[in-house]
XYZ file of C-alpha atoms in Angstrom:
698
model
C 63.525 106.436 78.438
C 65.612 109.295 77.053
C 64.577 112.861 76.490
C 64.947 114.062 72.857
C 66.268 117.463 71.940
C 63.550 120.021 72.514
C 62.477 121.834 69.375
C 64.360 125.095 69.171
C 66.409 124.372 72.284
C 69.650 124.325 70.337
C 69.296 128.099 69.921
C 69.816 128.391 73.692
C 72.943 126.258 73.792
C 75.283 129.125 72.983
C 74.188 131.331 75.870
C 74.032 128.360 78.263
C 77.606 127.357 77.456
C 78.912 130.915 77.724
C 77.085 131.489 81.008
C 78.301 128.228 82.473
C 81.951 128.872 81.576
C 81.982 132.413 82.893
C 80.254 131.309 86.072
C 83.027 128.743 86.662
C 85.653 131.457 86.067
C 83.916 133.777 88.554
C 83.528 131.053 91.170
C 87.266 130.327 91.126
C 88.262 133.965 90.920
C 86.095 134.921 93.892
C 88.530 133.445 96.427
C 91.486 133.155 94.096
C 91.669 129.371 93.837
C 90.184 126.167 92.532
C 90.188 124.145 89.332
C 88.430 126.074 86.560
C 89.961 124.622 83.388
C 88.455 121.148 83.240
C 84.963 122.240 84.268
C 84.954 124.918 81.571
C 86.044 122.460 78.909
C 83.407 119.907 79.944
C 80.437 122.277 79.809
C 78.812 120.812 76.697
C 79.097 117.277 78.081
C 77.156 118.402 81.132
C 74.423 120.068 79.089
C 73.961 116.937 76.999
C 73.884 114.683 80.047
C 71.836 116.633 82.605
C 69.437 118.306 80.181
C 68.729 115.520 77.710
C 69.923 112.044 78.706
C 70.270 111.326 82.405
C 67.254 110.131 84.395
C 67.168 111.716 87.837
C 64.878 113.704 90.105
C 66.338 116.899 91.600
C 63.532 117.174 94.163
C 63.740 113.465 95.068
C 67.498 112.968 95.009
C 67.351 109.504 96.601
C 64.957 108.143 93.937
C 65.971 104.470 93.946
C 66.001 103.854 90.185
C 67.780 107.082 89.285
C 70.769 107.073 86.991
C 74.023 107.364 88.915
C 76.611 109.988 88.007
C 80.201 109.738 89.223
C 82.740 112.527 88.770
C 85.982 110.574 88.905
C 88.034 113.661 88.033
C 86.757 115.184 91.254
C 88.903 118.313 91.078
C 86.442 119.530 88.406
C 83.771 119.540 91.120
C 82.367 122.914 90.013
C 81.158 121.112 86.896
C 78.908 118.960 89.081
C 77.963 121.607 91.628
C 76.892 124.068 88.948
C 74.686 121.544 87.187
C 73.172 120.495 90.516
C 72.238 124.132 91.052
C 70.932 124.788 87.551
C 68.873 121.592 87.393
C 67.071 122.337 90.650
C 68.600 120.433 93.565
C 67.141 122.266 96.533
C 70.205 122.179 98.767
C 72.475 123.655 96.107
C 71.246 127.229 96.318
C 73.047 130.003 94.467
C 74.600 131.150 97.735
C 75.795 127.631 98.419
C 77.254 127.405 94.929
C 79.219 130.537 95.685
C 80.592 128.927 98.865
C 83.269 127.120 96.827
C 86.650 127.726 98.516
C 84.978 129.990 101.077
C 85.361 129.969 104.874
C 81.837 128.614 105.340
C 81.982 125.493 107.481
C 78.547 124.477 106.165
C 79.594 124.770 102.519
C 78.122 122.173 100.169
C 80.882 122.801 97.646
C 84.001 121.185 99.069
C 87.128 120.999 96.916
C 86.126 117.508 95.785
C 82.588 116.037 95.755
C 81.440 114.413 98.999
C 78.789 111.712 99.308
C 76.928 113.455 102.138
C 75.783 116.212 99.799
C 72.548 115.964 97.847
C 73.099 114.749 94.286
C 76.585 113.340 94.920
C 76.704 109.531 94.719
C 80.267 108.932 95.950
C 83.136 110.940 97.361
C 85.847 111.359 94.748
C 89.207 113.039 94.801
C 91.981 110.447 94.616
C 91.947 109.922 90.857
C 90.693 106.635 89.453
C 88.642 105.735 92.544
C 85.485 107.039 90.892
C 85.948 104.741 87.882
C 86.001 101.706 90.170
C 83.073 103.095 92.193
C 81.088 103.434 88.967
C 81.793 99.797 88.120
C 80.391 98.841 91.530
C 77.282 100.959 90.977
C 76.714 99.322 87.586
C 77.198 95.864 89.111
C 74.597 96.678 91.746
C 72.062 97.473 89.043
C 72.861 94.299 87.122
C 72.510 92.109 90.189
C 69.249 93.693 91.346
C 67.770 93.567 87.859
C 68.667 89.907 87.384
C 67.314 89.054 90.830
C 64.055 91.019 90.877
C 63.001 92.129 87.403
C 60.317 90.077 85.712
C 58.806 90.364 82.200
C 57.019 93.694 82.017
C 58.412 94.789 85.351
C 61.870 96.314 85.020
C 61.890 97.733 88.529
C 65.648 98.326 88.327
C 67.084 99.515 85.000
C 69.134 102.613 85.744
C 72.376 103.584 84.001
C 75.715 104.646 85.505
C 77.583 107.581 83.956
C 81.198 108.218 84.897
C 83.091 111.380 83.997
C 86.869 111.005 83.840
C 89.931 112.993 82.819
C 93.330 112.142 81.406
C 94.802 111.438 84.836
C 92.127 108.869 85.747
C 93.340 106.719 82.857
C 96.827 106.693 84.343
C 95.763 105.346 87.741
C 96.080 101.602 88.193
C 92.830 101.247 90.124
C 90.866 102.669 87.175
C 92.534 100.313 84.726
C 91.866 97.321 87.000
C 88.187 98.272 87.164
C 87.941 99.007 83.436
C 89.259 95.519 82.707
C 86.652 93.933 84.965
C 83.778 95.998 83.548
C 84.650 94.858 80.044
C 84.944 91.256 81.193
C 81.541 91.432 82.881
C 79.995 93.203 79.856
C 78.414 95.928 81.963
C 76.466 97.566 79.160
C 74.727 99.825 81.699
C 77.986 101.701 82.303
C 79.296 104.643 80.283
C 82.594 106.463 80.752
C 82.807 109.982 79.335
C 86.446 110.888 78.805
C 87.265 114.601 78.980
C 90.183 114.307 76.591
C 91.966 117.639 76.874
C 95.455 116.088 76.903
C 96.571 118.093 79.944
C 97.641 117.140 83.468
C 99.298 119.198 86.206
C 102.824 118.838 84.862
C 102.058 119.567 81.213
C 100.710 117.809 78.158
C 99.791 114.143 78.453
C 102.403 113.090 75.894
C 104.947 113.911 78.571
C 104.108 110.499 80.054
C 101.543 108.777 77.798
C 101.650 108.042 74.061
C 99.370 105.017 74.011
C 96.303 104.441 71.853
C 93.564 104.849 74.463
C 90.732 103.800 72.138
C 92.542 100.595 71.171
C 93.206 99.895 74.828
C 89.526 100.279 75.702
C 88.415 98.089 72.805
C 90.922 95.449 73.908
C 89.337 95.570 77.367
C 85.907 94.816 75.891
C 84.412 98.292 75.574
C 82.577 99.994 72.731
C 84.245 103.267 71.789
C 82.570 106.408 70.418
C 84.491 109.511 69.375
C 83.193 113.059 69.700
C 85.602 115.442 68.011
C 84.118 118.801 69.051
C 83.378 118.211 72.713
C 83.343 121.906 73.568
C 80.335 122.821 71.421
C 78.718 119.803 69.710
C 75.859 119.181 72.121
C 73.819 117.340 69.477
C 76.745 115.030 68.780
C 77.186 114.400 72.485
C 73.489 113.630 72.935
C 73.725 111.154 70.060
C 76.756 109.467 71.596
C 75.177 109.284 75.051
C 71.948 107.884 73.588
C 73.912 105.235 71.725
C 75.742 104.334 74.929
C 72.518 103.989 76.870
C 71.116 101.689 74.185
C 74.119 99.345 74.250
C 73.151 95.714 74.721
C 76.530 94.010 74.838
C 79.319 96.158 76.226
C 80.116 99.164 78.403
C 80.758 102.322 76.398
C 83.734 104.660 76.368
C 83.030 108.080 74.831
C 86.245 109.851 73.892
C 85.354 113.542 73.940
C 87.966 116.009 72.682
C 87.832 119.220 74.686
C 90.015 122.240 75.411
C 90.950 122.907 79.021
C 90.301 126.506 80.122
C 88.552 127.336 76.847
C 88.513 131.105 76.177
C 91.082 132.027 78.804
C 94.617 133.204 78.157
C 95.875 129.802 79.312
C 93.467 127.659 77.310
C 95.002 124.338 76.347
C 97.786 124.691 78.913
C 98.585 123.035 82.233
C 98.231 126.453 83.899
C 94.466 126.218 83.302
C 94.183 123.139 85.490
C 94.439 124.239 89.094
C 94.511 128.015 89.451
C 92.111 130.911 89.034
C 92.677 132.840 85.809
C 93.088 136.285 87.367
C 90.733 139.265 87.314
C 92.098 140.678 84.058
C 91.747 137.421 82.170
C 88.238 136.766 83.506
C 87.162 140.254 82.481
C 88.597 139.722 79.006
C 86.781 136.386 78.698
C 83.518 138.178 79.445
C 84.203 140.882 76.846
C 84.945 138.307 74.164
C 81.708 136.459 74.930
C 79.567 139.605 75.012
C 79.120 139.814 78.791
C 79.668 142.818 81.038
C 83.119 142.445 82.649
C 81.911 144.387 85.692
C 79.164 141.884 86.482
C 79.797 138.620 88.283
C 77.935 135.328 88.748
C 75.475 136.171 85.985
C 72.830 133.560 85.192
C 70.162 135.048 82.961
C 66.505 134.126 82.663
C 67.089 132.285 79.389
C 69.513 129.927 81.136
C 67.195 129.448 84.106
C 64.316 128.691 81.746
C 66.436 126.186 79.835
C 66.635 123.969 82.932
C 63.363 124.942 84.594
C 61.280 121.874 83.733
C 63.798 119.308 85.011
C 62.411 118.959 88.573
C 58.937 118.254 87.179
C 60.385 115.811 84.676
C 62.188 114.079 87.538
C 59.017 113.766 89.597
C 57.464 112.148 86.532
C 60.212 109.527 86.602
C 59.546 108.950 90.304
C 55.788 108.530 89.805
C 56.276 106.245 86.831
C 58.570 104.009 88.896
C 56.329 103.951 91.951
C 53.348 103.007 89.786
C 55.396 100.192 88.264
C 56.460 98.910 91.686
C 52.835 99.003 92.834
C 51.768 96.818 89.914
C 54.796 94.602 90.460
C 53.727 94.112 94.075
C 50.327 92.877 92.940
C 51.814 90.538 90.346
C 54.718 89.204 92.427
C 53.899 89.847 96.108
C 56.582 87.668 97.728
C 59.340 88.862 95.444
C 58.186 92.456 95.867
C 58.311 92.145 99.663
C 61.900 90.994 99.416
C 62.666 93.788 96.961
C 61.182 96.414 99.267
C 63.291 95.107 102.147
C 66.367 95.600 99.982
C 65.207 99.099 98.981
C 64.833 99.958 102.661
C 68.363 98.676 103.258
C 67.451 96.258 106.031
C 68.760 92.820 106.932
C 66.195 90.194 107.980
C 65.340 90.725 111.636
C 66.574 87.246 112.564
C 70.020 87.528 110.988
C 71.906 86.990 114.244
C 70.070 83.720 114.773
C 71.805 82.331 111.698
C 75.221 82.687 113.343
C 76.311 79.433 115.026
C 76.350 79.444 118.814
C 78.560 76.352 119.087
C 81.747 75.466 117.240
C 83.908 72.345 116.904
C 86.058 71.910 120.007
C 89.305 71.513 118.123
C 92.115 73.834 117.068
C 90.772 76.007 114.261
C 92.313 78.800 112.245
C 90.205 81.910 112.679
C 90.078 82.260 108.866
C 88.148 78.951 108.974
C 86.099 80.232 111.917
C 85.211 83.252 109.783
C 83.732 80.970 107.143
C 81.797 79.027 109.777
C 80.270 82.271 111.048
C 79.614 84.168 107.836
C 78.746 81.566 105.223
C 75.351 80.657 106.758
C 74.506 84.368 106.559
C 75.606 84.748 102.943
C 73.781 81.588 101.925
C 70.455 82.914 103.158
C 70.680 86.725 102.952
C 71.129 88.303 99.539
C 72.305 91.703 100.815
C 75.807 90.244 100.845
C 78.057 90.493 97.788
C 81.220 88.576 98.580
C 84.447 88.918 96.642
C 87.997 87.709 96.712
C 91.209 88.786 95.035
C 92.034 85.335 93.631
C 92.254 83.587 97.001
C 89.078 81.522 97.256
C 90.849 78.407 98.635
C 92.450 80.457 101.411
C 89.801 82.845 102.665
C 86.909 80.404 103.341
C 84.195 82.700 101.989
C 82.417 80.199 99.692
C 79.016 79.030 100.896
C 76.971 76.057 99.786
C 75.134 76.793 96.548
C 76.941 80.065 95.826
C 76.567 81.514 92.326
C 79.291 83.591 90.734
C 78.661 87.098 89.444
C 79.488 86.722 85.757
C 78.049 87.543 82.368
C 75.700 84.642 81.567
C 77.393 83.944 78.244
C 80.842 83.397 79.769
C 82.220 79.867 79.602
C 85.530 79.628 81.395
C 88.238 77.062 80.800
C 88.136 76.103 84.488
C 84.364 75.571 84.347
C 83.468 78.177 86.995
C 80.609 80.171 85.478
C 77.650 82.174 86.698
C 75.226 84.972 85.900
C 74.241 88.426 87.101
C 72.225 87.032 90.032
C 75.490 85.731 91.448
C 76.819 87.191 94.679
C 80.320 85.711 94.704
C 82.791 87.886 92.835
C 86.109 86.764 91.428
C 88.093 90.008 91.207
C 91.303 88.389 90.031
C 94.533 89.746 91.459
C 93.129 93.255 91.835
C 92.971 94.124 95.536
C 92.710 97.879 94.990
C 89.855 97.617 92.514
C 88.116 95.021 94.705
C 87.879 97.473 97.601
C 87.005 100.473 95.404
C 84.321 98.565 93.466
C 82.912 97.388 96.791
C 82.597 101.037 97.833
C 80.433 101.565 94.740
C 78.254 98.574 95.631
C 77.785 99.913 99.151
C 77.035 103.432 97.883
C 74.276 102.290 95.514
C 71.757 102.588 98.338
C 72.467 102.308 102.070
C 72.187 98.680 103.180
C 70.881 97.307 99.886
C 74.286 95.713 99.456
C 76.814 94.913 102.161
C 79.967 94.091 100.228
C 82.542 91.699 101.667
C 86.085 91.624 100.320
C 88.701 89.007 101.160
C 92.445 88.614 100.782
C 95.585 88.167 102.860
C 95.916 90.991 105.384
C 99.232 92.084 103.860
C 97.515 92.753 100.540
C 95.160 95.230 102.147
C 98.151 97.536 101.866
C 97.466 97.403 98.102
C 93.812 98.121 98.834
C 94.430 100.754 101.514
C 93.480 103.862 99.462
C 90.055 102.387 98.728
C 89.587 101.053 102.271
C 90.247 104.603 103.443
C 87.704 106.036 100.977
C 85.066 103.588 102.199
C 85.647 104.580 105.823
C 85.682 108.270 104.903
C 82.281 107.880 103.216
C 80.765 105.947 106.137
C 80.166 102.974 103.842
C 79.497 99.576 105.369
C 82.110 97.443 103.649
C 83.585 94.474 105.493
C 87.082 93.286 104.633
C 87.884 89.691 105.628
C 91.673 89.719 106.020
C 93.386 86.381 106.560
C 96.985 85.227 107.175
C 97.304 88.143 109.557
C 100.576 87.489 111.393
C 104.041 85.940 111.329
C 102.108 82.699 111.837
C 101.313 82.711 108.127
C 104.823 81.338 107.805
C 107.081 80.400 104.940
C 106.061 83.115 102.476
C 108.177 85.338 104.625
C 108.475 89.054 105.313
C 106.772 90.110 102.068
C 103.587 88.448 103.315
C 103.889 88.942 107.075
C 102.065 92.139 108.130
C 104.052 93.861 110.861
C 103.068 97.518 110.468
C 99.638 97.284 108.863
C 97.511 97.003 112.000
C 98.879 100.349 113.210
C 97.665 101.968 109.976
C 94.166 100.566 110.237
C 93.811 101.155 113.964
C 94.635 104.800 113.275
C 92.250 105.115 110.331
C 89.093 107.032 111.350
C 85.701 105.330 111.138
C 87.150 101.870 110.606
C 86.865 98.905 112.958
C 89.991 96.757 112.915
C 89.071 93.568 114.789
C 91.395 90.641 115.615
C 89.422 87.727 117.095
C 91.186 84.988 119.093
C 88.996 81.960 118.386
C 85.679 80.968 116.804
C 83.525 82.546 119.505
C 85.360 85.848 119.185
C 85.122 85.586 115.404
C 81.342 85.430 115.786
C 81.561 88.609 117.849
C 83.721 90.263 115.203
C 81.148 89.611 112.475
C 78.306 90.810 114.695
C 80.231 94.013 115.429
C 80.974 94.595 111.742
C 77.374 93.972 110.703
C 76.071 96.274 113.413
C 78.386 99.050 112.183
C 75.989 100.404 109.580
C 77.999 103.584 108.962
C 81.530 102.246 109.318
C 83.869 99.994 107.400
C 85.499 97.039 109.141
C 88.454 94.700 108.819
C 88.134 91.273 110.419
C 91.700 90.072 110.820
C 92.159 86.298 111.073
C 94.900 83.699 111.319
C 96.201 81.125 108.873
C 97.353 78.793 111.663
C 95.086 76.845 113.990
C 94.221 78.203 117.424
C 92.707 76.516 120.484
C 89.071 77.160 121.305
C 89.039 79.056 124.595
C 86.387 78.500 127.242
C 86.561 82.088 128.529
C 85.839 83.987 125.289
C 82.529 85.752 124.665
C 81.109 87.274 121.524
C 79.442 90.029 123.509
C 82.840 90.910 124.961
C 84.160 91.546 121.457
C 81.404 94.128 120.972
C 83.018 96.163 123.755
C 86.445 96.017 122.169
C 88.155 94.500 125.209
C 87.000 92.428 128.172
C 88.399 90.503 131.118
C 89.037 86.780 130.727
C 90.807 86.069 134.023
C 90.895 88.327 137.100
C 92.548 86.783 140.168
C 92.170 88.821 143.339
C 95.928 88.864 143.987
C 96.930 89.930 140.449
C 99.964 92.193 140.116
C 99.959 92.583 136.337
C 97.552 92.507 133.386
C 98.380 90.636 130.188
C 96.631 91.949 127.070
C 96.085 89.226 124.495
C 95.137 90.074 120.929
C 93.784 87.856 118.169
C 95.938 84.846 117.360
C 98.097 85.606 120.407
C 95.232 85.572 122.908
C 95.898 81.928 123.682
C 99.557 82.797 124.326
C 98.502 85.457 126.839
C 96.500 82.859 128.764
C 99.429 80.430 128.699
C 101.827 83.126 129.897
C 99.490 83.954 132.793
C 99.230 80.275 133.729
C 103.008 79.771 133.736
C 103.637 83.005 135.617
C 101.504 81.581 138.405
C 102.954 78.075 138.199
C 106.650 78.951 137.884
C 106.947 82.393 139.467
C 103.917 82.507 141.791
C 102.866 85.698 140.017
C 99.136 86.196 139.545
C 98.165 87.879 136.290
C 94.927 89.196 134.930
C 94.204 88.419 131.260
C 92.281 90.798 129.000
C 91.243 90.020 125.456
C 91.652 93.148 123.312
C 90.283 92.492 119.808
C 89.352 96.073 118.812
C 90.776 99.346 120.100
C 88.122 101.533 118.461
C 85.200 99.609 119.968
C 86.906 99.850 123.346
C 87.229 103.616 122.971
C 83.455 103.820 122.503
C 82.826 102.412 125.993
C 82.251 104.425 129.141
C 85.243 105.591 131.204
C 84.039 103.381 134.055
C 84.058 100.284 131.852
C 87.490 101.066 130.398
C 88.941 101.610 133.857
C 87.464 98.332 135.122
C 88.952 96.362 132.225
C 92.460 97.814 132.322
C 92.775 98.643 136.044
C 95.883 100.747 135.345
C 94.956 103.826 137.374
C 94.677 104.706 141.061
C 96.514 103.387 144.092
C 95.665 99.789 143.172
C 96.544 100.252 139.508
C 98.405 97.438 137.750
C 100.952 97.539 134.937
C 99.881 95.999 131.656
C 101.851 94.112 129.012
C 100.498 93.508 125.505
C 101.461 90.483 123.421
C 101.217 90.968 119.652
C 103.813 90.325 116.897
C 103.157 93.670 115.237
C 104.684 97.123 115.469
C 103.674 98.317 118.959
C 102.569 101.806 117.854
C 99.375 102.737 119.660
C 99.555 100.229 122.484
C 101.238 102.805 124.723
C 97.697 104.128 125.321
C 96.677 100.875 126.998
C 99.864 99.120 128.124
C 103.124 99.904 129.899
C 105.151 97.366 127.956
C 104.819 95.151 124.945
C 106.180 91.959 123.468
C 106.120 93.045 119.857
C 108.167 93.307 116.647
C 110.057 96.315 115.326
C 111.502 94.749 112.157
C 110.114 92.937 109.139
C 109.313 89.245 109.435
C 111.282 86.128 108.538
C 110.686 83.186 106.234
C 110.072 80.237 108.528
C 107.205 77.839 109.240
C 104.659 79.567 111.438
C 105.599 77.942 114.743
C 109.275 78.508 114.044
C 108.621 82.164 113.212
C 106.974 82.651 116.610
C 109.977 80.946 118.233
C 112.473 83.028 116.238
C 110.871 86.285 117.368
C 110.657 85.282 121.023
C 106.963 84.468 121.252
C 107.417 81.139 123.013
C 105.594 81.028 126.327
C 108.688 80.368 128.431
C 110.571 83.284 126.916
C 107.633 85.629 127.442
C 107.244 84.553 131.068
C 110.856 85.557 131.684
C 110.332 88.895 129.939
C 107.252 89.731 132.020
C 108.959 88.638 135.223
C 112.003 90.723 134.338
C 109.816 93.724 133.641
C 108.156 93.435 137.035
C 111.618 93.332 138.573
C 112.636 96.457 136.660
C 109.554 98.252 137.941
C 110.316 97.222 141.514
C 113.914 98.398 141.241
C 112.794 101.543 139.388
C 114.800 100.643 136.299
C 111.489 101.034 134.455
C 108.782 103.629 135.062
C 105.072 103.145 134.620
C 103.812 105.249 131.706
C 107.048 105.006 129.721
C 106.344 102.249 127.229
C 108.984 99.519 127.229
C 109.542 97.134 124.326
C 110.251 93.750 125.925
């Protein structure tokens, strides 16, 4: 359903546009900062979208079947905040609107939109992320509709609208996502391009002279041009209506606008990211017939223009609830499943689907990951699982999986699917994979739990989107394989040395390295319990022994004791693929040196930090008169381990191209070598050549 132009409403457009633009100028001028130019140029796009086309409910902002709006050019946030206020979102009061760039710590108008605030679907700021998020939101709709809609009961049919600027089209992540959206024929997705031909440094032709429309058509998009994007609200409404009605392709609306329209710097880069100045703002008001001495003026005519939108929104909500009620009567079992997804819950017995026993043979933890997760994915449709062109390596395919694809696609390789599919081939697009997954997760909390998969090293490509997922408290799980020098002959380009330090430092992200199949089960349980955090489950390419001492519940605490002899004089911290080496080192220390060593498995620093001080002290036993030194074994950069260990057997250079076992040997991770290093360290402590608390790289 779209809302037609109201008879006579076009006579109000002039005052609405003038009011909006001057309000943006005042909001930036108030504290002498911000990004006024883009928001001012986009005013007519917003009127067409929020007043006439978009389906949403200001007083029920979490209405499940609402249209989703993403502001990818997030620096123009005042565009969104002002329309949230004018259309009736309760939280966005006029005083809150005026909090932009203020000292208020409770401001709802941060410098870029944030997901926690009412009416904001995703956090945007790093350019291009929002484009990929929008693709994920549109995918969510397609999958739910294909899974649950039945003739006469379109319980999910919302549209995703994405606002972008010139810079978004220069970011690789946006172009990766645009390519996928065209391939998948996501006709429920529209990009509105604020084409003002300006970026921070100057005009766009400084760096870009490509034919954007031809590029979009080549990617499988319909293209609509709007020449007068500053004033032609009727033309914009027509274009948006046409986009919503598309049956075959996503739509790209190329809207020509003028940045900073009406200011002294209109059409210039100076309009992008700085307030115009009091003199210029006053002159803008004079030219538009407003009093230059008055500020933040929103007249009754403008208020009246938007006044009916909350009631209209509640009509959408009632219409949908009535439809779902009838749907429940017609399709009770399907409706029960649908309502569970709407509530964002997993089946109550999900943990019972995780194996409790595993083959007693050496197993790569990437294979263990498949053994643990695939029974869940096979039976629980909350999971959308994707890979960046590494299906044979990541072990994320379950029996009977269906690919997410447009139903008409017929590939040369014979791998096809439809929109009910929950296995996603992203191609070699790690960044877009993670950013699209953020959109899937943001559609509605828990309705989708996206899983990505690739080699751990390639999560450096995906890192900006992994960070955005963690920042937004989105539950996205990244299955990272080939996570050490043990991945072997592909060499230093593929061997992640420094990456764990990045992800262990990243707030609100669980980086978990399990040591065998049992610990891998614990890693998945921890990640699935983390409803407001992102996770990386980091697994090995090479096979590892199955250890009798490991416990999945121990993983949930981040670290736990595996061996604790009464006469221990040192603690060995084992991590992930090197946990078995820690146990072997402890055994040989006792056998060859008569040195008793405790062994602690340490799969997740952040989970460990969440435990009580008493528990942490009991696991590490580093403090007090009976405190023991600790040595960590991990072939990564040691940064961060100084919090938990006194010394480390680690790596401070890039890797080397050798078979996995030979790489461990080359870098000194053979058991005999490590025994000598630990023994030597104990001798240095005794002779005071080393001091507890000063981290030593062994």
